PDB file of C-alpha atoms in Angstrom:
ATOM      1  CA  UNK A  14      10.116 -12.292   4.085  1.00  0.00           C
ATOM      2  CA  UNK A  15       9.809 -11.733   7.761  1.00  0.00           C
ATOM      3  CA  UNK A  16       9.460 -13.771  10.717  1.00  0.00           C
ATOM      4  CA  UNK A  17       9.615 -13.968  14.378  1.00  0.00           C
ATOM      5  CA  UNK A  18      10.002 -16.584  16.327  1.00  0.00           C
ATOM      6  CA  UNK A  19       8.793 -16.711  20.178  1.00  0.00           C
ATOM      7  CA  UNK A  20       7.728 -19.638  23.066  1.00  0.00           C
ATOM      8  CA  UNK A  21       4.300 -20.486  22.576  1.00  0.00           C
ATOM      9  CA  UNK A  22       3.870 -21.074  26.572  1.00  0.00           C
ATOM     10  CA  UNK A  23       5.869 -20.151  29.660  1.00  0.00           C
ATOM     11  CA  UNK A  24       5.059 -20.806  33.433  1.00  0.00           C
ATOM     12  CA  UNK A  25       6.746 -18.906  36.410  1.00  0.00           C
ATOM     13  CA  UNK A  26       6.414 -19.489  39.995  1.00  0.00           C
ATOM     14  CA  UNK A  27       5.105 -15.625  41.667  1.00  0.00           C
ATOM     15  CA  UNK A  28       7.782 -13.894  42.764  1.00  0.00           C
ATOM     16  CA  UNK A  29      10.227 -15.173  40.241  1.00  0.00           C
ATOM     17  CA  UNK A  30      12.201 -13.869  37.232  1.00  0.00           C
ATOM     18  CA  UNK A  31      11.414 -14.952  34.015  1.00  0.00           C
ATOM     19  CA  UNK A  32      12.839 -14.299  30.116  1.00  0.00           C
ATOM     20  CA  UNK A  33      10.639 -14.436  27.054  1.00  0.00           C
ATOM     21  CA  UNK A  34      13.048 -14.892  24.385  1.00  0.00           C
ATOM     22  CA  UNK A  35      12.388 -13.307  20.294  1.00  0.00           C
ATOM     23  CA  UNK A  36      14.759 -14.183  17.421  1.00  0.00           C
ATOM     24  CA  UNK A  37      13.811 -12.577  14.327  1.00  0.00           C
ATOM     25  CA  UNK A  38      14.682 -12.841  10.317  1.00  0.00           C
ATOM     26  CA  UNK A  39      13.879  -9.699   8.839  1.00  0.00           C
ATOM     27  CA  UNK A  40      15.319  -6.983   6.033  1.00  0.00           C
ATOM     28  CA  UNK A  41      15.185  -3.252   6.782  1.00  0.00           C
ATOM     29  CA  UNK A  42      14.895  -3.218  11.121  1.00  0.00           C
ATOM     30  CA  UNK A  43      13.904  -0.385  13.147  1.00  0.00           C
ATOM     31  CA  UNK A  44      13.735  -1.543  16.169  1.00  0.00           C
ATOM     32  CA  UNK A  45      12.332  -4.440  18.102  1.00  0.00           C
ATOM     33  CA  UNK A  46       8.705  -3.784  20.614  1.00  0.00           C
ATOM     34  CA  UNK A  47       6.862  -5.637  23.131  1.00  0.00           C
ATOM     35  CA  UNK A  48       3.116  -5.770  23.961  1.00  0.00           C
ATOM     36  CA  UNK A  49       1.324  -7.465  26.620  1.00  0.00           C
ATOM     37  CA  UNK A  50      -1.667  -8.780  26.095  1.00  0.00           C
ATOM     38  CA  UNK A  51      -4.771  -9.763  28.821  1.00  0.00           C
ATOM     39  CA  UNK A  52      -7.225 -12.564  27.970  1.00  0.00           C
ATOM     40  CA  UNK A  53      -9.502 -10.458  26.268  1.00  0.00           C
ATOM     41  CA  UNK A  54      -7.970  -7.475  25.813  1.00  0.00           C
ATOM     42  CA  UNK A  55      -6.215  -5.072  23.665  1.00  0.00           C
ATOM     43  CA  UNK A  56      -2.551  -4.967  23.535  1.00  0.00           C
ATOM     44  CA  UNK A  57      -0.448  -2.787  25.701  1.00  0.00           C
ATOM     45  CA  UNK A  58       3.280  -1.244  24.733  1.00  0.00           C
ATOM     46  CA  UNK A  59       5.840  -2.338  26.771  1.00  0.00           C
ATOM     47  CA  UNK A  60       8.872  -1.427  25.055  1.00  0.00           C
ATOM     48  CA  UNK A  61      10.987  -0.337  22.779  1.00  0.00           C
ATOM     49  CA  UNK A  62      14.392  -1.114  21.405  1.00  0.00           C
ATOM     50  CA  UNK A  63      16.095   0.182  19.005  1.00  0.00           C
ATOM     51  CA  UNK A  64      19.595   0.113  19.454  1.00  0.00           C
ATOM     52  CA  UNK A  65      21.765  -2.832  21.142  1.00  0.00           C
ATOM     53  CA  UNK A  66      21.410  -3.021  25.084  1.00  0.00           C
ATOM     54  CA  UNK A  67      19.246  -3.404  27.937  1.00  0.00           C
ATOM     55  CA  UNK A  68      16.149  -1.134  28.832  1.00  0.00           C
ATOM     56  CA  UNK A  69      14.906  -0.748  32.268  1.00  0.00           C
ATOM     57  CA  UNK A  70      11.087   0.208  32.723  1.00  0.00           C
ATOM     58  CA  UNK A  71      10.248  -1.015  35.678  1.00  0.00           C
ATOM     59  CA  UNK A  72      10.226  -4.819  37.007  1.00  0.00           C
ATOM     60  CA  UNK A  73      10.084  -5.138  32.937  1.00  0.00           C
ATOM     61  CA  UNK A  74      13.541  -4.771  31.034  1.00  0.00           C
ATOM     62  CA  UNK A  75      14.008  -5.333  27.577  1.00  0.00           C
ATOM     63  CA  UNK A  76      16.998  -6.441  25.620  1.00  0.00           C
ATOM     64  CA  UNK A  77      18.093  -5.934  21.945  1.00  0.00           C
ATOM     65  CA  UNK A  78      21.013  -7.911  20.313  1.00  0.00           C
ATOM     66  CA  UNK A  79      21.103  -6.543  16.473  1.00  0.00           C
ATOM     67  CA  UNK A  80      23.880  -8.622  15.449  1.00  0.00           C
ATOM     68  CA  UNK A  81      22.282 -12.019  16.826  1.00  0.00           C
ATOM     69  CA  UNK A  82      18.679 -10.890  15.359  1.00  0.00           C
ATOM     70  CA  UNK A  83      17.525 -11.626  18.766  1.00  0.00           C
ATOM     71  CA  UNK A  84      15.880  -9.828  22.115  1.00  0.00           C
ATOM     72  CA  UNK A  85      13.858 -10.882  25.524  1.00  0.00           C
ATOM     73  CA  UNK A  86      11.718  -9.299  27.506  1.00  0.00           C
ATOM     74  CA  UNK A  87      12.431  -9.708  31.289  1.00  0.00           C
ATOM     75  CA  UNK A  88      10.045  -9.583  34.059  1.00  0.00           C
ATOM     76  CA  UNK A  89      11.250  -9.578  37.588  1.00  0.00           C
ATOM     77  CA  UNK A  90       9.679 -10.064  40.661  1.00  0.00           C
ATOM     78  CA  UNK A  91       6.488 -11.827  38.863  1.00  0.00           C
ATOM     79  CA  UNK A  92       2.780 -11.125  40.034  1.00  0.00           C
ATOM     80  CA  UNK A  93      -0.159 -12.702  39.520  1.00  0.00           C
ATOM     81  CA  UNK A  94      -1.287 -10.113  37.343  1.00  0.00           C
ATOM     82  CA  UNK A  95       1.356 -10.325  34.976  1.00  0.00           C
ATOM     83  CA  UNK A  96      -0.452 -13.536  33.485  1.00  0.00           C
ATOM     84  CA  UNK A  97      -1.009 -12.343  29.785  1.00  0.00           C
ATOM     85  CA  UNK A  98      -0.197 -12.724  26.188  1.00  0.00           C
ATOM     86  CA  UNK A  99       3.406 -10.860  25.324  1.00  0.00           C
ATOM     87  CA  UNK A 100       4.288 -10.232  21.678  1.00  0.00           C
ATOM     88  CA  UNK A 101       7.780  -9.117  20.422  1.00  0.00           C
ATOM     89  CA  UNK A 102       7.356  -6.755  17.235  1.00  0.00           C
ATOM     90  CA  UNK A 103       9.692  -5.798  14.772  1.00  0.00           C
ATOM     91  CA  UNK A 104       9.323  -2.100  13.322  1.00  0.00           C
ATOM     92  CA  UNK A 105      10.269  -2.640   9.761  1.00  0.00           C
ATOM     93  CA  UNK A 106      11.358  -0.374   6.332  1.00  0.00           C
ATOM     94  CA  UNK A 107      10.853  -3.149   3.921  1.00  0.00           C
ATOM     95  CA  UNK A 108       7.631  -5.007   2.705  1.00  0.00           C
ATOM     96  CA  UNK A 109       4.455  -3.604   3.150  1.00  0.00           C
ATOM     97  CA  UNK A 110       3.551  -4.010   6.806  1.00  0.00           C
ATOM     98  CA  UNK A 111       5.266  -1.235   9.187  1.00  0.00           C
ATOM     99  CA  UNK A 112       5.066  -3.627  12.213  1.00  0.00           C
ATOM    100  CA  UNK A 113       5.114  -7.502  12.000  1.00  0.00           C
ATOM    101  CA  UNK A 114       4.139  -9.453  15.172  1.00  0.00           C
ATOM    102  CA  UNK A 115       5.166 -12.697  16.891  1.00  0.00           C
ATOM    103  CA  UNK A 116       2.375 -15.268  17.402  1.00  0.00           C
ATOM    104  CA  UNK A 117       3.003 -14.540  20.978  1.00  0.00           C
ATOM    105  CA  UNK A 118       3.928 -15.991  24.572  1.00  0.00           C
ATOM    106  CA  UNK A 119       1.557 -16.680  26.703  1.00  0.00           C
ATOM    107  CA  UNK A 120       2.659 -16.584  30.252  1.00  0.00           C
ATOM    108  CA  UNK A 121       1.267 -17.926  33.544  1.00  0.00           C
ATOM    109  CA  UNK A 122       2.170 -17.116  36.910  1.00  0.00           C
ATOM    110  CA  UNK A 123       1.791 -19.502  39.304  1.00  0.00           C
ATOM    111  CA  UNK A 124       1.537 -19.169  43.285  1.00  0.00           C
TER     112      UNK A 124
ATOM    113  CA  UNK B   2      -9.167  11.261  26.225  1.00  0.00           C
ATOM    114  CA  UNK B   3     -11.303   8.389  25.208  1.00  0.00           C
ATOM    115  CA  UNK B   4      -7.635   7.066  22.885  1.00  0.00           C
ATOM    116  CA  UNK B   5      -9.050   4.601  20.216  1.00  0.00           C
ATOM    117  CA  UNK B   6     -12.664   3.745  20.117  1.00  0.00           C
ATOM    118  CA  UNK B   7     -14.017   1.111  18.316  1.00  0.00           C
ATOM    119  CA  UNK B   8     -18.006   0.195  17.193  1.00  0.00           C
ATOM    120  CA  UNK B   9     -19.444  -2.399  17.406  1.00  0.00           C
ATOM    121  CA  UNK B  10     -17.920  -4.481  20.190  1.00  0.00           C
ATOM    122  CA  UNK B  11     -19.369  -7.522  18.857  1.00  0.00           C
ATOM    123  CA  UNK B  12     -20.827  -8.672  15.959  1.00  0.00           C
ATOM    124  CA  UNK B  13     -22.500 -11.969  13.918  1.00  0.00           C
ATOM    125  CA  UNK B  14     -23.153 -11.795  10.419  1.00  0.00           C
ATOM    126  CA  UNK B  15     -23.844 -14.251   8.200  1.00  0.00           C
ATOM    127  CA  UNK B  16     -22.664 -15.570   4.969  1.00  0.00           C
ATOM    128  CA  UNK B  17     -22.386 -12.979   2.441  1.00  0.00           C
ATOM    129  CA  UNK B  18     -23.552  -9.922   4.832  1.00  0.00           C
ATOM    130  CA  UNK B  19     -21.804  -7.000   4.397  1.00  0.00           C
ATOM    131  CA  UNK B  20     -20.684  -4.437   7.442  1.00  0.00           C
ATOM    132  CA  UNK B  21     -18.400  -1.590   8.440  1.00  0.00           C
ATOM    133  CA  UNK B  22     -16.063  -1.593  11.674  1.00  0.00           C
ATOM    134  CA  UNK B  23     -15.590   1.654  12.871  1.00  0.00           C
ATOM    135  CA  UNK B  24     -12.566   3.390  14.524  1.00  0.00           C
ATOM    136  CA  UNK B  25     -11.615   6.674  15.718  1.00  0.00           C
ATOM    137  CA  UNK B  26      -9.428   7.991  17.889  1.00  0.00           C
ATOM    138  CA  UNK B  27      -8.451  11.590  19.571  1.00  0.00           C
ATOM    139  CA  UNK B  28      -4.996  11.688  19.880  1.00  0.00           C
ATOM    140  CA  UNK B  29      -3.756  13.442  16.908  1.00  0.00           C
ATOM    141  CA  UNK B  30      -1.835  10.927  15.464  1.00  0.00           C
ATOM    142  CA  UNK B  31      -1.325  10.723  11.886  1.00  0.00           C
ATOM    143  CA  UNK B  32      -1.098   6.374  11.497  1.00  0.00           C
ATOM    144  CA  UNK B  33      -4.083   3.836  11.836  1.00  0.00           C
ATOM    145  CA  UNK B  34      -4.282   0.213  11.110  1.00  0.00           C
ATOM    146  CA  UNK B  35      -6.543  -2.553  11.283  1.00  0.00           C
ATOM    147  CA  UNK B  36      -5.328  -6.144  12.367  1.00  0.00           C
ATOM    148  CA  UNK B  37      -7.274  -9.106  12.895  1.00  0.00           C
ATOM    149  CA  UNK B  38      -5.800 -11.753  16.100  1.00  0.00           C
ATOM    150  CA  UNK B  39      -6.808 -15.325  15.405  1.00  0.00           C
ATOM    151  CA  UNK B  40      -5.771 -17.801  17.965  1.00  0.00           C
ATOM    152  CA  UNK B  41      -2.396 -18.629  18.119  1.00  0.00           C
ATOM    153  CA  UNK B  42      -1.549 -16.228  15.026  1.00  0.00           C
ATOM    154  CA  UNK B  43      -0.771 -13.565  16.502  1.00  0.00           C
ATOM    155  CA  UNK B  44      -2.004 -10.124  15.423  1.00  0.00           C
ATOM    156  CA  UNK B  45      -1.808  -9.488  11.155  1.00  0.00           C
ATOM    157  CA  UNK B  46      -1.948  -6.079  10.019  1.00  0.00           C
ATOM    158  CA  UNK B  47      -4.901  -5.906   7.146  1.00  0.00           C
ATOM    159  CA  UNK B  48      -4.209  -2.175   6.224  1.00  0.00           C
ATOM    160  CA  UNK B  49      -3.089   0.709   7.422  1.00  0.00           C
ATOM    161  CA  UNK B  50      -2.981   4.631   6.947  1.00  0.00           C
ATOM    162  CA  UNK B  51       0.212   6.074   7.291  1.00  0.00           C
ATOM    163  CA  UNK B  52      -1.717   9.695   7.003  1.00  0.00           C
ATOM    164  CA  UNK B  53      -5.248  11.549   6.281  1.00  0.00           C
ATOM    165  CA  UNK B  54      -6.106  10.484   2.070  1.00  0.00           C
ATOM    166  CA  UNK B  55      -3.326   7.897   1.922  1.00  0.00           C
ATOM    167  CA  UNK B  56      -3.996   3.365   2.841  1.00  0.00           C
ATOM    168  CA  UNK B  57      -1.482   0.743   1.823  1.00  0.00           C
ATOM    169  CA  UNK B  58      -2.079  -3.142   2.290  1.00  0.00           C
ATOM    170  CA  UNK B  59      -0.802  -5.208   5.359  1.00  0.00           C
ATOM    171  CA  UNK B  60      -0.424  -8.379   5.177  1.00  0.00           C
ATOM    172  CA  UNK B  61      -3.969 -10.136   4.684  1.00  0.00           C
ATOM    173  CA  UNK B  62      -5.901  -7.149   2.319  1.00  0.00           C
ATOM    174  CA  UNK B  63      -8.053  -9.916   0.794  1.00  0.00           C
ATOM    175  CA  UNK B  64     -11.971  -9.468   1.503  1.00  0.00           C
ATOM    176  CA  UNK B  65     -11.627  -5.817   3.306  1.00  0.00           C
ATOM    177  CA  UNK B  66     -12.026  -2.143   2.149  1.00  0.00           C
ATOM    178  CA  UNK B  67     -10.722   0.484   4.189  1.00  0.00           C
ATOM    179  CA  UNK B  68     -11.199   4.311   4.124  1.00  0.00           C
ATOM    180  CA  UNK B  69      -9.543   6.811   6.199  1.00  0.00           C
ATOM    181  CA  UNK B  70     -12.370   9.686   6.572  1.00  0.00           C
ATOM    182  CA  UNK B  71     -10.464  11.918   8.145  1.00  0.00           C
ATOM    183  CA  UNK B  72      -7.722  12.560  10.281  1.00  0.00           C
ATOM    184  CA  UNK B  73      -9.508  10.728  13.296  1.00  0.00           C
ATOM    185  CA  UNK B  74     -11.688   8.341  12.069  1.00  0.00           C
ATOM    186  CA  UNK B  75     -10.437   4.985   9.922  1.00  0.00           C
ATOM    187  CA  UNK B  76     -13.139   2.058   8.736  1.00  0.00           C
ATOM    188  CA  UNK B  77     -12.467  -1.223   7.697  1.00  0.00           C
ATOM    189  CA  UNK B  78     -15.590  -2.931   5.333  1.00  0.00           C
ATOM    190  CA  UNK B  79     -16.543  -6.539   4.742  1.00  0.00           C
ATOM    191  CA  UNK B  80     -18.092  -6.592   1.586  1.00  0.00           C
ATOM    192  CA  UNK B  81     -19.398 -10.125   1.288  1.00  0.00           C
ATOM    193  CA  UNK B  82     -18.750 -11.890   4.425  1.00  0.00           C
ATOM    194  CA  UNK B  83     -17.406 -15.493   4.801  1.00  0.00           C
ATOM    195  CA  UNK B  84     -16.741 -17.704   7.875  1.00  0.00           C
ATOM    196  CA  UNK B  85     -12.798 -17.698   7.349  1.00  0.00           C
ATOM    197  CA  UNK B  86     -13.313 -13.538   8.675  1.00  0.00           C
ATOM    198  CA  UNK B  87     -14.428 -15.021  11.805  1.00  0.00           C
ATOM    199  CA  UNK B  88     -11.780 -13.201  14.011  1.00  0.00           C
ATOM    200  CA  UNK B  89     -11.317 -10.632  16.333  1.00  0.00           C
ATOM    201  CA  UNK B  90     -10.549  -6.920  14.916  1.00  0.00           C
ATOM    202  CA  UNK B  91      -7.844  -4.574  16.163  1.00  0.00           C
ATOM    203  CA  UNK B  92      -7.949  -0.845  14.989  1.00  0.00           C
ATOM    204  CA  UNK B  93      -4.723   0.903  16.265  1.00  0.00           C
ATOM    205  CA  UNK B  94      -3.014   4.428  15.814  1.00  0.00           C
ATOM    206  CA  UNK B  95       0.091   6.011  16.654  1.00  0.00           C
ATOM    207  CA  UNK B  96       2.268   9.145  15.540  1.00  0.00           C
ATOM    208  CA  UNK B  97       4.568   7.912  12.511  1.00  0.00           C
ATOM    209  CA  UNK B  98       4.584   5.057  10.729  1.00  0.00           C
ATOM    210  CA  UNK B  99       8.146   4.817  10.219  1.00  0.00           C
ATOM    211  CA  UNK B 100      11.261   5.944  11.276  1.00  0.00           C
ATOM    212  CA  UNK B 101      14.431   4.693  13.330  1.00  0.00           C
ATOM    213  CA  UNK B 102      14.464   6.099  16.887  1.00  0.00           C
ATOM    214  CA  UNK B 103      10.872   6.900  17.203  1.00  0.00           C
ATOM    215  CA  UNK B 104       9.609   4.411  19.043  1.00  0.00           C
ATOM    216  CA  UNK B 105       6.161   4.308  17.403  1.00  0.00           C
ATOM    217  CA  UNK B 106       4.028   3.136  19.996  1.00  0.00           C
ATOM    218  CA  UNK B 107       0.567   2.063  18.996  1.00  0.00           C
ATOM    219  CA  UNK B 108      -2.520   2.146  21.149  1.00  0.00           C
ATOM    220  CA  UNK B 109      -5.614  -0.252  20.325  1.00  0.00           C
ATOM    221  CA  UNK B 110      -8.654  -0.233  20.743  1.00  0.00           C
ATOM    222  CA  UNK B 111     -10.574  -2.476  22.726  1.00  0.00           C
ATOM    223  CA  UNK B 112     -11.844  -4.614  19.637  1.00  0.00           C
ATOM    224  CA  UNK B 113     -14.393  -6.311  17.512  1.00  0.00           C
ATOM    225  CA  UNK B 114     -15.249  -9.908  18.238  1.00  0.00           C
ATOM    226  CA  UNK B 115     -16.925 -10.862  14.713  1.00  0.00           C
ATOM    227  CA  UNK B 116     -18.435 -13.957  14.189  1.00  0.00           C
ATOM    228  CA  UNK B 117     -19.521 -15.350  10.530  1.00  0.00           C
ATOM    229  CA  UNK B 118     -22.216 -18.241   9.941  1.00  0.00           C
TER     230      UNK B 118
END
């Protein structure tokens, strides 16, 4: 099967930096993909990795480590606004779903 | 570009009621799917439509139909609804299904909130 495995709940002070951590058991990975989420809304791509290393988009970064089955999302220099739902996502070849989600981090920013 | 679209925006049925959820969007891509988001669970794909004529099962099928009219449009159908559907509905699309590099974005649509009595 697959499975991902994320913090339920993180707080962060505005301003700060802050890691949202994703390890993942899976057969068959792509590549590993973030959403963010606003209380109710639809989710938003973030990002994309496929290959082991940091991405920069932004105050938002992205890491993959293959080997370790694991990846964060960064976000640096926090806002208020960046108070959402994020979801790691791993693009898959095996089973039958093409993208399985995390249940999710939800993060709050505080002042 | 309106991206996805989804009808209706909300939704109460009761026990047994049947109903359609309508998507479309006008991007061109060639992949739809419909998840449902329950709290804390996360979003779980219920099908999706890797291109025009073809669906395959996510990974909670039970208790929905889906057809994929045409290139742009994708519906999901409740036959006989029960309370455990209760849930909000995600269509999504984006240009392949699978593959290494691509990254294979997907955009939603704003969503369904259905409630069942």
């Amino acid at each position: 099967g697959q499975s991902l495995e994320q913090p339920s709940e993180v707080t962060a002070v505005e301003g700060a930096i802050v890691q949202i951590n994703c390890t993942y058991q899976t057969s068959g990975f792509y590549g590993l993909s973030w959403y963010q989420q606003h209380d109710g809304g639809a989710p938003t791509f973030l990002s994309y990795n496929a290959l082991d290393g940091l991405e920069e988009t932004g105050r938002f970064s992205s890491f993959l480590s293959r080997s370790d089955s694991y990846g964060y999302l960064l976000l640096q220099e926090l806002q208020m606004k960046d108070s959402a739902s994020y979801f790691c996502a791993v693009k898959t070849l095996s089973g039958n779903t093409p993208l399985v989600f995390g249940k999710g981090t939800r993060l709050s920013v505080i002042a | 570009n309106a991206g996805v679209t989804q009808t209706p925006k909300f939704q109460v049925l009761k026990t047994g009621q049947s109903m359609t959820l309508q998507c479309a969007q006008d991007m061109n891509h060639n992949s739809m799917y419909w998840y449902r988001q329950d709290p804390g669970m996360g979003l779980r794909l219920i099908y999706y439509s890797a291109s025009e004529g073809t669906t395959d099962k996510g990974e909670v099928p039970n208790g929905y139909n889906v057809s994929r009219l045409n290139k742009r449009e994708f519906s999901l159908r409740l036959e006989s609804a029960a309370p455990s559907q209760t849930s909000v509905y995600f269509c999504a699309s984006s240009e392949d299904g699978r593959g290494g590099l691509l990254r294979n974005e997907q955009f939603f649509g704003p969503g369904t909130r259905l409630t069942v009595l």
